[in-house]
C-alpha positions as MATLAB code, in Angstrom:
seq = 'MIKCVIFDLDGLMINSESVVRKMYVDVARELGFELDEEFFTGIIGSTKKAAQAQFDRFPLLQKNMASITKRRKEIVYNEIDNNPDFYKKGLFELLDYLDENNYKKCIGTSSHMHYVDKTISGMKKDYKFDGICTGEMVQNHKPEPDTFLLAAQLANAKPEECLVLEDSRNGLLAAKRAGMIVGFIYDTVEADEYMKSLYDYSFNSLDEVIDFLKK';
ca = [
      77.590   83.621  131.840;
      80.163   80.647  132.200;
      78.614   77.829  130.017;
      82.018   75.924  130.091;
      84.812   75.016  132.464;
      87.527   73.789  131.371;
      90.235   71.985  133.414;
      94.088   71.958  133.119;
      95.192   67.813  134.140;
      98.568   67.786  135.986;
      98.716   69.362  139.028;
      94.761   70.918  138.943;
      93.162   67.336  138.313;
      95.407   64.944  139.810;
      98.422   65.630  142.270;
     101.197   64.324  139.959;
     102.852   67.631  140.069;
     104.253   66.419  143.676;
     105.124   63.518  143.070;
     106.565   64.202  139.638;
     108.442   66.604  141.594;
     109.834   64.783  144.406;
     111.283   62.538  141.148;
     113.309   65.568  139.924;
     114.404   66.329  142.850;
     115.838   62.690  143.871;
     116.930   62.313  140.024;
     119.139   65.052  140.365;
     120.720   64.039  144.144;
     121.553   61.048  142.202;
     123.202   62.693  139.705;
     124.869   64.934  142.152;
     122.942   68.343  142.389;
     120.095   70.660  143.475;
     117.049   72.078  141.248;
     116.005   75.538  141.998;
     112.958   76.867  142.343;
     113.378   77.847  138.816;
     113.232   75.572  137.223;
     110.102   73.444  138.419;
     108.284   77.119  137.752;
     109.920   77.036  133.830;
     108.843   73.484  133.943;
     104.757   73.036  135.137;
     102.290   73.862  132.771;
     104.199   73.456  129.519;
     105.185   71.113  127.636;
     109.509   69.711  127.484;
     109.992   72.053  124.027;
     108.470   75.467  125.664;
     110.472   74.510  129.121;
     113.448   73.597  127.021;
     115.548   76.535  128.630;
     115.715   74.942  131.997;
     116.850   71.475  131.139;
     119.432   73.787  129.179;
     120.574   74.867  132.450;
     121.153   71.376  133.786;
     122.199   69.402  131.450;
     122.066   66.223  133.547;
     118.909   65.669  133.336;
     118.549   65.978  129.411;
     121.429   63.278  128.879;
     118.816   61.329  131.183;
     115.884   62.276  130.000;
     114.659   59.319  128.471;
     114.909   57.445  131.589;
     113.822   60.216  133.899;
     110.088   60.087  131.170;
     109.951   56.456  131.709;
     110.300   56.621  135.793;
     107.903   59.624  135.140;
     104.899   57.716  133.944;
     105.746   54.740  135.609;
     105.260   56.242  138.590;
     102.176   58.691  138.150;
     100.249   55.689  136.057;
     100.965   53.661  139.616;
      99.091   56.193  141.867;
      96.458   56.642  139.331;
      96.036   52.909  139.772;
      96.298   52.406  143.188;
      96.002   56.162  144.999;
      92.426   57.055  145.366;
      93.621   59.942  146.786;
      95.743   60.724  144.320;
      92.519   62.671  141.945;
      92.112   66.373  143.933;
      89.939   66.877  146.431;
      86.970   68.234  144.966;
      87.263   66.714  141.529;
      84.711   65.044  141.427;
      82.059   66.499  143.433;
      82.291   69.418  140.488;
      82.128   66.712  137.706;
      78.966   65.579  138.977;
      77.494   69.223  139.662;
      78.992   70.046  135.901;
      76.801   67.102  134.763;
      73.545   67.594  136.722;
      73.754   71.452  135.585;
      74.334   70.724  132.191;
      77.353   72.858  132.317;
      80.051   71.817  129.262;
      83.172   70.790  130.795;
      86.992   70.932  129.021;
      90.532   69.231  129.616;
      92.883   71.637  127.932;
      96.356   69.818  129.095;
      99.975   69.517  127.344;
     100.219   65.935  127.678;
      99.340   63.781  125.569;
      95.775   61.306  124.803;
      96.647   58.361  126.096;
      98.394   60.003  129.770;
      94.580   61.506  129.754;
      92.477   58.339  128.700;
      94.874   57.042  131.770;
      93.769   59.799  134.161;
      90.235   59.288  132.984;
      89.909   55.412  133.259;
      90.993   56.105  136.938;
      88.443   57.792  137.524;
      85.298   56.350  139.917;
      82.840   57.028  137.265;
      82.510   57.247  133.606;
      82.539   60.665  132.591;
      82.476   62.214  129.434;
      84.203   65.093  128.513;
      82.531   68.049  125.759;
      85.721   68.825  124.464;
      89.500   67.648  124.827;
      93.050   68.925  123.468;
      95.974   67.883  124.426;
      99.482   68.352  123.098;
      99.725   66.572  120.637;
      97.219   68.134  118.417;
      98.242   72.418  118.505;
     101.408   73.501  117.605;
     101.844   76.165  119.870;
     101.677   75.348  123.337;
     100.783   77.015  126.593;
     101.735   79.893  127.582;
     100.222   80.348  123.691;
      95.851   80.642  124.061;
      96.031   77.556  121.160;
      95.744   74.338  123.462;
      92.535   76.260  125.712;
      90.941   77.609  122.432;
      90.615   74.463  120.630;
      89.121   72.681  123.421;
      86.559   75.126  123.683;
      86.020   75.258  119.833;
      85.492   71.337  120.332;
      82.440   71.382  122.764;
      81.000   74.335  120.338;
      81.324   77.015  123.107;
      82.338   80.577  123.322;
      85.947   81.854  125.302;
      84.081   84.438  127.183;
      81.999   81.803  127.777;
      84.703   79.340  129.037;
      86.049   79.180  132.970;
      89.906   78.412  132.756;
      90.883   76.395  136.041;
      94.914   76.256  136.234;
      97.387   75.695  138.953;
     100.597   77.006  136.840;
     101.904   80.447  135.368;
     101.830   79.198  131.608;
      98.191   77.785  132.133;
      97.222   81.045  133.666;
      99.112   83.235  130.794;
      97.501   81.239  128.116;
      94.058   81.449  129.621;
      94.341   84.687  129.734;
      95.114   85.271  126.318;
      92.671   83.132  125.110;
      90.740   85.386  126.672;
      88.969   82.930  128.987;
      87.912   83.800  132.555;
      90.926   82.293  134.546;
      90.602   80.834  137.833;
      93.302   79.750  139.717;
      94.155   76.957  142.205;
      97.379   76.138  144.073;
      99.238   73.175  144.107;
     102.976   73.162  143.855;
     103.488   76.897  142.716;
     102.476   80.007  144.762;
     101.340   82.840  143.144;
     103.245   86.016  142.552;
     101.948   89.124  141.854;
     102.322   88.586  138.219;
     100.131   85.738  138.152;
      97.774   87.239  140.713;
      97.554   89.769  137.721;
      96.744   86.948  135.345;
      93.423   85.144  136.926;
      90.467   86.498  138.006;
      89.891   84.113  141.090;
      91.879   82.274  143.019;
      89.850   79.012  145.020;
      91.573   76.628  147.209;
      89.956   73.643  145.748;
      87.703   72.075  143.187;
      84.829   71.744  145.277;
      84.677   75.737  146.064;
      83.799   76.172  142.120;
      80.237   74.922  142.898;
      79.599   77.297  145.291;
      81.345   80.250  143.087;
      78.951   78.891  139.773;
      75.716   78.415  142.159;
      76.477   83.068  142.788;
];
């Protein structure tokens, strides 16, 4: 029985993956090369450390990482401040449903706490989360299960009682390894056969999760 829903952040709660993807494409072209799909599949849902193999393939990105990180932060924060549609379709409806029906809700992300705080501050209501696990709180990041296990622990929820909502290969694998129920919502990465083997359910948007929980 599901008692807790754990949300990934980027690409799941906010439309950050699409704007960051465009930023990387633009930066690469400014530097004189093109990025491939392998790059994005390898970095989405990962910390820089976990995605290091992809950045190693493009040394010019690595060389300019400080300015890229600054540019990424500015773009995302501007969207949070100025674009109400930056939050994913159905997010607030799902959060309201969870609150109204006494589900626990958590965030499990590789991003840092200040980034999570900024995201939450831009929401239409002051939503409270029972557990938040960020990149600086665990040693092993996605695709290892630590992020989701700690989020559940903070919410006093058992892994088998948790539904994880993810949009990335690394996130799906982390949720699977955590022994949790795994839900996939498409953002920028199409699910291949391997990804399909990792999730238990797929949804077109977050509001579809409401109908699933009602059943």
